[in-house]
Coordinates of C-alpha atoms and ligand atoms in Angstrom, one line a residue:
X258 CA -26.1 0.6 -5.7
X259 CA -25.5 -1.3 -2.7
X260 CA -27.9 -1.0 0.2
X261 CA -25.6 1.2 2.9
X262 CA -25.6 -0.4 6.3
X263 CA -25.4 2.0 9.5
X264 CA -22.8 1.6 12.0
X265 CA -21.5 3.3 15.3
X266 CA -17.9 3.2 15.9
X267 CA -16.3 2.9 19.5
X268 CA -13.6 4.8 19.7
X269 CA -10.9 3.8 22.5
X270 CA -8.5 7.1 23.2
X271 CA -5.0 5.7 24.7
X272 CA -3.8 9.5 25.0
X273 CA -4.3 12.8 24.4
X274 CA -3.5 13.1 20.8
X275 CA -6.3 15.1 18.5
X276 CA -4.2 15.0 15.8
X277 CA -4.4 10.9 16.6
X278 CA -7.8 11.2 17.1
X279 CA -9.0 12.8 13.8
X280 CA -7.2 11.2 11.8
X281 CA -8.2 7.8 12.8
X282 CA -11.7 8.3 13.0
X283 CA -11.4 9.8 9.7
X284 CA -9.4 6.7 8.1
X285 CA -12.1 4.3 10.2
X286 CA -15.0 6.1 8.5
X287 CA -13.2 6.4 5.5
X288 CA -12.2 2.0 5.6
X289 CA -16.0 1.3 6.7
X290 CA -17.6 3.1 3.4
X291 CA -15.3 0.9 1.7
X292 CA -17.2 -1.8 3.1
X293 CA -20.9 -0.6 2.6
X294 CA -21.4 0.8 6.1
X295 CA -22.0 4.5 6.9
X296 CA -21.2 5.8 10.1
X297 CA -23.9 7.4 12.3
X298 CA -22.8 7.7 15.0
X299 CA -18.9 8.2 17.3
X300 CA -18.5 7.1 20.8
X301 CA -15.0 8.0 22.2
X302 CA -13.2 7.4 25.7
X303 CA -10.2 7.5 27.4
X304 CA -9.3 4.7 29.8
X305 CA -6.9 1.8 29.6
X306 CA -8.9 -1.2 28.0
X307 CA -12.2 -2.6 29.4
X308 CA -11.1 -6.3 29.0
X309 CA -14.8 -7.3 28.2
X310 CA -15.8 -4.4 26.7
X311 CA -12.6 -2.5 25.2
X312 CA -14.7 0.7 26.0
X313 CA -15.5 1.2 30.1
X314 CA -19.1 -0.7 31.2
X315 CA -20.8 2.7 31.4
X316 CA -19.7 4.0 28.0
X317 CA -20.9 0.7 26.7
X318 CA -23.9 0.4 28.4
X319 CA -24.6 3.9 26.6
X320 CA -23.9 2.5 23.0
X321 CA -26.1 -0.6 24.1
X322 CA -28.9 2.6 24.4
X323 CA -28.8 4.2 21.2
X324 CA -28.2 0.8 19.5
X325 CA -31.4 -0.7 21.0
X326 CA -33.1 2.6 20.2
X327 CA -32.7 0.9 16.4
X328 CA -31.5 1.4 13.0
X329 CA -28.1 0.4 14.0
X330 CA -26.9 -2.8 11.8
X331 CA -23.5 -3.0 13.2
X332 CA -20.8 -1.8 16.1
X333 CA -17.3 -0.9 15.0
X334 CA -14.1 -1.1 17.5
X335 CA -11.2 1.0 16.9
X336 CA -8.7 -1.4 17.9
X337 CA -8.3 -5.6 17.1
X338 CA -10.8 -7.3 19.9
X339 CA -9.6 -10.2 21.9
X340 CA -11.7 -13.7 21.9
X341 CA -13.0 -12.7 25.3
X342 CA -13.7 -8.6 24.0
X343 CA -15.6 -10.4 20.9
X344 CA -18.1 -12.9 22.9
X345 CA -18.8 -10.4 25.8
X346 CA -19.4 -8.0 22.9
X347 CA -21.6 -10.1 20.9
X348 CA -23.6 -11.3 24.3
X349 CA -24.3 -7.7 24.5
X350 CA -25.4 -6.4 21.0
X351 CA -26.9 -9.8 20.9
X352 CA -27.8 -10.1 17.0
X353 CA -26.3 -6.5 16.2
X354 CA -22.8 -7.0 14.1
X355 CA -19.6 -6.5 16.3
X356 CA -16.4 -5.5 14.2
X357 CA -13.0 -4.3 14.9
X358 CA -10.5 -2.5 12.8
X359 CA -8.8 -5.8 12.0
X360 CA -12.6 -7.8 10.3
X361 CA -13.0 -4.2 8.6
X362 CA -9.4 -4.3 6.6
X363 CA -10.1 -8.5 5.9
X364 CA -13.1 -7.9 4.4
X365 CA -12.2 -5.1 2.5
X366 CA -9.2 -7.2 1.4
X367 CA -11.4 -10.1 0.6
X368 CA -13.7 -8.3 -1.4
X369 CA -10.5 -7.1 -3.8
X370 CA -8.5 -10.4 -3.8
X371 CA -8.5 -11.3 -7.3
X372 CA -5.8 -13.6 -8.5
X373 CA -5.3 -16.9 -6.8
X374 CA -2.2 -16.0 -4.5
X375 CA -4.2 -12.9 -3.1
X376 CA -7.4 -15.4 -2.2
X377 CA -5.1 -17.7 -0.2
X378 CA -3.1 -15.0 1.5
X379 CA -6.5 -13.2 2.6
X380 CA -7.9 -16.4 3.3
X381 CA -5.0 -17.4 5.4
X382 CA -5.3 -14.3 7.4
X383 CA -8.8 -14.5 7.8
X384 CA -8.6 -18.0 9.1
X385 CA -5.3 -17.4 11.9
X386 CA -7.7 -14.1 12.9
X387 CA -11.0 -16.7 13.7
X388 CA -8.9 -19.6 15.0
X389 CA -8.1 -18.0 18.5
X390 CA -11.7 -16.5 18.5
X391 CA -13.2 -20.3 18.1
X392 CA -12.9 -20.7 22.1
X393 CA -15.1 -18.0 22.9
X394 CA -17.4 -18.6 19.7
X395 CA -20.2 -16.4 18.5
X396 CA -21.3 -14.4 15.4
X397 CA -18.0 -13.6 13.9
X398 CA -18.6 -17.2 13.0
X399 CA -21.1 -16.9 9.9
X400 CA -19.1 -13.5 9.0
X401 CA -15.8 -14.8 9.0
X402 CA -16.5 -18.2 6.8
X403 CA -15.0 -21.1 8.8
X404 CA -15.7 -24.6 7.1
X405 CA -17.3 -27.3 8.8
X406 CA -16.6 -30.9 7.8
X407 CA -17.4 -34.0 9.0
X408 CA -17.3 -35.0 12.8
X409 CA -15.1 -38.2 13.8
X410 CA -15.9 -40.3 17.0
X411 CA -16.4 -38.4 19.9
X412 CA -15.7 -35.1 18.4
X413 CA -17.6 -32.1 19.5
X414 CA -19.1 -29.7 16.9
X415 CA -17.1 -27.1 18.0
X416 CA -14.1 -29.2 18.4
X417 CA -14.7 -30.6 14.5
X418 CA -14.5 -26.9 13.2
X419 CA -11.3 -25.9 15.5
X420 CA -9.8 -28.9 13.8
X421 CA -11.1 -28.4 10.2
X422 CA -9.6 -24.3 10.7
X423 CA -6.5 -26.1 11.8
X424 CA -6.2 -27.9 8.6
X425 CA -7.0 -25.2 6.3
X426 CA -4.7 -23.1 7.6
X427 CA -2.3 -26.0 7.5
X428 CA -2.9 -26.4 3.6
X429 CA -3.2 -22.6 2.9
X430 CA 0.2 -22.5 4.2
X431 CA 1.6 -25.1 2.0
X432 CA 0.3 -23.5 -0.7
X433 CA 1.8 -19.8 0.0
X434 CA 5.0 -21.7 0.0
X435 CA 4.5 -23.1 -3.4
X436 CA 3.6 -19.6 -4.9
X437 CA 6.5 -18.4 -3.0
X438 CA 9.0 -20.7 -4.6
X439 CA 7.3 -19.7 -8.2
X440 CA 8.1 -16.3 -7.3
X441 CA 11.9 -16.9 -6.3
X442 CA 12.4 -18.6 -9.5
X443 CA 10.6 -15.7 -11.0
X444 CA 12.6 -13.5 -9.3
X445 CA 15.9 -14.7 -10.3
X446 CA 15.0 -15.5 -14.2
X447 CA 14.6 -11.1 -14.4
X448 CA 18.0 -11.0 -12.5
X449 CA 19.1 -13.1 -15.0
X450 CA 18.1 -10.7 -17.7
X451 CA 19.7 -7.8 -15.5
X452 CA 16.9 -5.9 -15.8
X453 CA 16.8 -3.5 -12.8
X454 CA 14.0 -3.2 -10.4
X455 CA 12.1 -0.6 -9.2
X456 CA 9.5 -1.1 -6.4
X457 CA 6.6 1.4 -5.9
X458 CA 5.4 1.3 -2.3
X459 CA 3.4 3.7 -0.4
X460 CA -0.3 4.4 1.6
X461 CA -2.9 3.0 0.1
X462 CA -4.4 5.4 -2.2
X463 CA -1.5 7.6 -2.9
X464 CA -1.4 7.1 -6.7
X465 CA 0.9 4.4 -7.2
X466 CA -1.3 2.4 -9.9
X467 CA -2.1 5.4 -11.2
X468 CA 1.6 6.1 -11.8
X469 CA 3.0 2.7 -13.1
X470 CA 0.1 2.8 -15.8
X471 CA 1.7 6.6 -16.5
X472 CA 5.1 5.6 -16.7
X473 CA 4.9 2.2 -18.3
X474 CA 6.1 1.3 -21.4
X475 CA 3.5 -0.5 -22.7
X476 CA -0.7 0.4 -22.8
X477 CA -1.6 -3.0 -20.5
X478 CA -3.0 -0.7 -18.1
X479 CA -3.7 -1.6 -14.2
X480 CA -6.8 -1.0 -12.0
X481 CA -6.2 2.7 -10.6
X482 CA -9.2 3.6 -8.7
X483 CA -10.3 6.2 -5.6
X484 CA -11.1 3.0 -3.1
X485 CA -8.7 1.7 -0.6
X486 CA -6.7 -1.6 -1.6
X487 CA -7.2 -1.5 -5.3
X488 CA -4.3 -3.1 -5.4
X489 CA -3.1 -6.2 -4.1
X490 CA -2.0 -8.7 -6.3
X491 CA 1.9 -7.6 -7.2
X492 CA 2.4 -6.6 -11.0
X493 CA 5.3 -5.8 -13.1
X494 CA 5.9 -3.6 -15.9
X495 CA 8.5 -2.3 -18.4
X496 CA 9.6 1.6 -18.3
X497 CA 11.8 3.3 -20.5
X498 CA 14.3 5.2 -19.2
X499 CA 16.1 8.4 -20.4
X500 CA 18.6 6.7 -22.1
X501 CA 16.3 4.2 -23.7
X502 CA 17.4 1.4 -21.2
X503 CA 14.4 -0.4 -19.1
X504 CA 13.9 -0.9 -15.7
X505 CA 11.0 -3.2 -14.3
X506 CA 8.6 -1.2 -12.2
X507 CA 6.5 -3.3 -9.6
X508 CA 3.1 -2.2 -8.2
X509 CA 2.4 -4.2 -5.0
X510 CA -0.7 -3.8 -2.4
X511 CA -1.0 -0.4 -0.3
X512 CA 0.1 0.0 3.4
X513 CA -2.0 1.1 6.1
X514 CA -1.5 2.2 9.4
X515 CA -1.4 -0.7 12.0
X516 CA -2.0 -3.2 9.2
X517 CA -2.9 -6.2 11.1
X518 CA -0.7 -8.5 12.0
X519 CA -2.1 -11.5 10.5
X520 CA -2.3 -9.4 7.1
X521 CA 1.0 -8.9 7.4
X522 CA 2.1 -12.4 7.8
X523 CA -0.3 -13.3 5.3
X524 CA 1.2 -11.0 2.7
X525 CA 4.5 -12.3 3.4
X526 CA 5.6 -13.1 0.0
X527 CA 4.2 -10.4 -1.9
X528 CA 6.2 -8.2 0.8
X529 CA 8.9 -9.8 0.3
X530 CA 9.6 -8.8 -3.0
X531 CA 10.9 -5.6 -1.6
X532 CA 14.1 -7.1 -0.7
X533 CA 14.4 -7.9 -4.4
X534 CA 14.2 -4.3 -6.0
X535 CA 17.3 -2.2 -6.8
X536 CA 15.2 1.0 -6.0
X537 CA 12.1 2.1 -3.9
X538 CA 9.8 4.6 -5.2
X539 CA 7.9 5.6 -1.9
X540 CA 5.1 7.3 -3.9
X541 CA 3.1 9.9 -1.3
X542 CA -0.3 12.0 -1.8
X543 CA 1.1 15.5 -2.0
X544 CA -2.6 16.8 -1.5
X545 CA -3.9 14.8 1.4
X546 CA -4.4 16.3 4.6
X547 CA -2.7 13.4 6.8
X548 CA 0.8 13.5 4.5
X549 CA 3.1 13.4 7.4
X550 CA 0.7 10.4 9.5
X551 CA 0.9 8.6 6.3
X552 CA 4.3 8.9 6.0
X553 CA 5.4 8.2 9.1
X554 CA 3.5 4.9 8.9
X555 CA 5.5 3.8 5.8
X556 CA 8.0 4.4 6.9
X557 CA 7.7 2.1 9.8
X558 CA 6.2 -0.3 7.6
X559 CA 9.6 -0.5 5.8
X560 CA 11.3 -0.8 8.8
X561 CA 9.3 -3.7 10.3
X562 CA 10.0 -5.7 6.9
X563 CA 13.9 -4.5 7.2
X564 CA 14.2 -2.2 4.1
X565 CA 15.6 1.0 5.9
X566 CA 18.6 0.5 3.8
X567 CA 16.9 0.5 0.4
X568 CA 17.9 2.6 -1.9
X569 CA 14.5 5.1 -1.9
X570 CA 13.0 8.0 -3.7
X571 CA 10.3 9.7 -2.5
X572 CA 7.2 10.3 -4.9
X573 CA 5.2 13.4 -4.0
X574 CA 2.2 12.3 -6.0
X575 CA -1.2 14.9 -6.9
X576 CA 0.8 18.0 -7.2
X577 CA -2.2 18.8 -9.6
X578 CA -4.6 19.2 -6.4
X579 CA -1.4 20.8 -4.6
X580 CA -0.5 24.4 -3.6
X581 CA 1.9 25.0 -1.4
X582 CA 5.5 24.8 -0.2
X583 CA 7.0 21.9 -2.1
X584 CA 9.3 19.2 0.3
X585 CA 12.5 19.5 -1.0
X586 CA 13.5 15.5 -0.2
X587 CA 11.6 14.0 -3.1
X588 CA 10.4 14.5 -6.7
X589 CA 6.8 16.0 -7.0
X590 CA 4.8 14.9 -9.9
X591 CA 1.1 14.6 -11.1
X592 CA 0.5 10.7 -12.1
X593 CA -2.4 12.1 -13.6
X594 CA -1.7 14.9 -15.7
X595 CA 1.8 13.6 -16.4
X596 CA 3.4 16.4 -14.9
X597 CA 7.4 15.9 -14.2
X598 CA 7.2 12.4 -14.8
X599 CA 10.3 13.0 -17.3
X600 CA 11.9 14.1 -14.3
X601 CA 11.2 11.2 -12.1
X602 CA 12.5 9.1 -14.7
X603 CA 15.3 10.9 -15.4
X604 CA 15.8 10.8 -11.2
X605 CA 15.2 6.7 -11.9
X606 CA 17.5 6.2 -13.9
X607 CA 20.8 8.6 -12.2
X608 CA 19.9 6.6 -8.8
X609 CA 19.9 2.9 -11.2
X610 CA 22.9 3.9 -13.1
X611 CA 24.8 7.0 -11.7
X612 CA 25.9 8.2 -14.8
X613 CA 25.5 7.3 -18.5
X614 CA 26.7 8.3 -22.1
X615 CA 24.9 10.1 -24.5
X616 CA 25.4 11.2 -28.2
X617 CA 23.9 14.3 -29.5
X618 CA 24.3 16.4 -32.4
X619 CA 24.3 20.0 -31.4
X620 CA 23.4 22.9 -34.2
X621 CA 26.3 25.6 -34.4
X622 CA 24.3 28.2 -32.8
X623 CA 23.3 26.2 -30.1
X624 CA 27.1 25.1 -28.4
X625 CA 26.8 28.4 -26.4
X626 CA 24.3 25.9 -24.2
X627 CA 26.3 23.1 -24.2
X628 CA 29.3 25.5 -22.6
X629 CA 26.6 26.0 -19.8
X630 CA 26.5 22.6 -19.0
X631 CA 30.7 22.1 -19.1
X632 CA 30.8 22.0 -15.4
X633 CA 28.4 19.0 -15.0
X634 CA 29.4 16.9 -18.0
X635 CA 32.3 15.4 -19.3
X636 CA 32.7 15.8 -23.5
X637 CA 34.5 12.7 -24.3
X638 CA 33.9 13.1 -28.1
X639 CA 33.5 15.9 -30.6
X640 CA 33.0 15.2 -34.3
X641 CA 32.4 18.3 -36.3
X642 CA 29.9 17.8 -39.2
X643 CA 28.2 20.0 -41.8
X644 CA 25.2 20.5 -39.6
X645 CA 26.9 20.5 -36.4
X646 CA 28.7 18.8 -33.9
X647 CA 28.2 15.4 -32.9
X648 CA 29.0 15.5 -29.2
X649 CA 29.5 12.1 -26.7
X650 CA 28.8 13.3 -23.6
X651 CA 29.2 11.4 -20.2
X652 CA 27.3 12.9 -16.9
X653 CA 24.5 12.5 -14.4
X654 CA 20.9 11.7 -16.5
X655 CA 19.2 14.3 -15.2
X656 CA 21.7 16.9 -16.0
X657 CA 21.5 15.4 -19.8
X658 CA 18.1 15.1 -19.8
X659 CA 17.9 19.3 -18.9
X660 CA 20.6 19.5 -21.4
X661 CA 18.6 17.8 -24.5
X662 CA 15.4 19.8 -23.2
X663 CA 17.4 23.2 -23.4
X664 CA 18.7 22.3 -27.0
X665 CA 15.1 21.2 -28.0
X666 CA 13.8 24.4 -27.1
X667 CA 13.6 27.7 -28.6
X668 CA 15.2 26.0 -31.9
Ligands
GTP863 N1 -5.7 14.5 -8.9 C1 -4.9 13.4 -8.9 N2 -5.4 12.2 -8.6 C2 -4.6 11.2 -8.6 C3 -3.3 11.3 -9.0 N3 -2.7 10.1 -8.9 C4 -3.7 9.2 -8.6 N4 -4.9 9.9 -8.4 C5 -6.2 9.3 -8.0 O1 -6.1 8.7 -6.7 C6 -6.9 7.5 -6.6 C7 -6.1 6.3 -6.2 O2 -5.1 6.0 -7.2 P1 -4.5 4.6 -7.3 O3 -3.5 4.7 -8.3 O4 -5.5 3.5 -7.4 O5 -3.8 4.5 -5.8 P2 -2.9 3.3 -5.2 O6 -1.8 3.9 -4.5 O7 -2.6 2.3 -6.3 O8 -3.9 2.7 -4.2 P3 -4.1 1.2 -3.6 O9 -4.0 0.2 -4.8 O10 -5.4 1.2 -3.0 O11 -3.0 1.0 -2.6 C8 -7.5 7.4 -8.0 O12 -8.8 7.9 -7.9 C9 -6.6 8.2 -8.9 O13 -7.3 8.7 -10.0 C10 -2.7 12.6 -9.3 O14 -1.6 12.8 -9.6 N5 -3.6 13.6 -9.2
MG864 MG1 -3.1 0.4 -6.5

């Protein structure tokens, strides 16, 4: 167990939104135990921003109170701090942590980076995030990692580490770009095998790890686990379709509401995969209670990044933990218990390949089904044989995949 540290958040109100309200306190709260810090404590206010404080001098001065009353390790913003916000902040708490939403999401992000491409893209946002804040200078400092080397003539400390951050940020870059190119070459050896593509994409959280190890073909399985951001290296696996054909299904890192900007730059590349995949599955928690918050912030998400003309299928994930009306714009499924995944593939598949041939051999005493499906497929071969007919039938998958379930059934 990790020792818990205590934190107040300061909550800056911009309007009169509760909805707003809860939910981001609830999603601060729910970020920060991701983090080791357990919230004691909420102080919110409405005001434009203090530019010193964020939060108006006599709402501050009330935090300062209960934070030198003790027990508090550190104080969270709601919103990204300028360099002036952060030193005027830090002056104040003097020797208490100061965070904003932004620090929270990079740590979090730095503690999950695994592979070598997420390290440099977190580092790389880490670093642009502190450069700007080197003018003002304080404890974000030792938090946030920056490098010191060695001073040439007449440099100042401070002006040795603003050029050392310069430089890494330099190289980081150049590095990105080299992963990038991998991935392009990547990228177009799978379009060479004309595999198709399917991306998952969604809130972090939703299920979507949890559904590419359910729906892939192999038992390689990927870290699924109830913690925000499990997921941010980009990874690839084979599902069978239907009709035995294979699309590649990609699970990439989760979105967030107001994911920082340098996050977002950062991430660049792994985003950008996106633009590569014939489908979107945008996989959503059925169950939560902020569905339609969560959505809304994909949804701009996709937009920002210029995939509003994507070809996308909406994933309403947890329908195990579900009951209620079901949305009628999507497929609901249970990554967990499997439920309707057949379904969903079958969904796959008709939006990959609109329609497809399939051969069956249908009992006598079962063509009286086959009639009921006349209307939605085309019978472009029958071959009658001692123990039925051999059928080659031509239609939309899902419509065959209902049909071969109905002749399965009640044999
Ligand atoms: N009850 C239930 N839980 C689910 C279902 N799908 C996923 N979960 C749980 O939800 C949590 C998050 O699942 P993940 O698959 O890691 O979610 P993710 O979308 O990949 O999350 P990030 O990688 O953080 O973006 C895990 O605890 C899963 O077990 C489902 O259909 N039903
Ligand atoms: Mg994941």
């Amino acid at each position: 167990m990790v020792a818990l540290k205590k934190g107040v958040i300061c909550y800056l109100r911009l309007d009169e939104d509760e909805a707003e309200l809860a939910y981001d306190l609830a999603e601060l709260g729910e970020l920060l135990t991701n983090i080791d810090v357990e919230t004691s404590e909420t102080f919110v206010q409405q005001r434009a921003p203090d530019l010193n404080y964020l939060l108006g001098e006599g709402k501050i001065l009330e935090v300062k109170e209960r934070v030198d009353d003790g027990g508090i390790d550190a104080v969270v913003f709601n919103r990204e701090l300028s360099p002036r916000q952060v030193k005027a902040l830090e002056d104040l708490f003097d020797g208490v942590e100061v965070w904003d939403r932004t620090q929270v999401i990079l740590e979090i992000f730095s503690r999950r980076a695994l592979s070598r491409e997420g390290k440099i893209q977190v580092r790389l946002a880490r670093l642009s995030y502190l450069y700007p804040r080197l003018f003002g200078l304080g404890g974000v400092l030792s938090r946030l990692g920056g490098g010191i080397g060695t001073r040439g003539p007449g440099e100042t400390k401070l002006e040795v580490l603003r050029r050392n951050t310069r430089e890494q940020i330099h190289d980081l870059k150049k590095e990105l770009a080299a992963v990038r190119a991998n991935r392009a070459f990547l990228r177009r050896q799978r379009e060479e095998e004309g595999i198709p593509t399917v991306s998952l994409v969604g809130y972090t959280n939703a299920g979507k790890s949890t559904l590419l190890n359910a729906l892939a073909a192999g038992d390689q399985k990927v870290l699924a686990q109830d913690r925000l951001f499990a997921t941010l290296d980009p990874v690839s696996r084979r599902v069978r379709l239907p009709s035995a054909r294979y699309a590649l299904l990609t699970d990439t890192v989760g979105f967030i509401k107001e994911l920082p900007p340098k996050l977002k730059e950062a991430f660049g590349a792994t985003l950008e995969e996106l633009h590569a995949a014939h489908l979107l599955l945008h996989v959503i928690d059925l169950a939560g209670p902020y569905l339609e918050k969560q959505v809304g912030a994909v949804e701009t998400l996709l937009a920002e990044l210029g995939l509003e003309g994507k070809p996308l299928l909406k994933v309403y994930n947890k329908l195990d933990l579900y009951r209620g009306f079901l949305p009628e714009d999507g497929v609901a499924v249970s990554a967990l218990t499997g439920a309707n995944l057949d379904y969903l593939l079958a969904c796959v598949e008709e939006a990959l390949f609109p329609e497809y041939e399939a051969v069956l051999l249908v009992p006598f005493d079962r063509l009286g089904v086959v009639n009921r499906f006349r209307e939605r497929l085309r019978v472009l071969g029958e071959e009658y044989l001692p123990e039925g007919v051999r059928l080659t039938v031509r239609g939309r998958p899902a419509d065959l995949q209902n049909l071969k379930a109905k002749l399965g059934a009640n044999k």
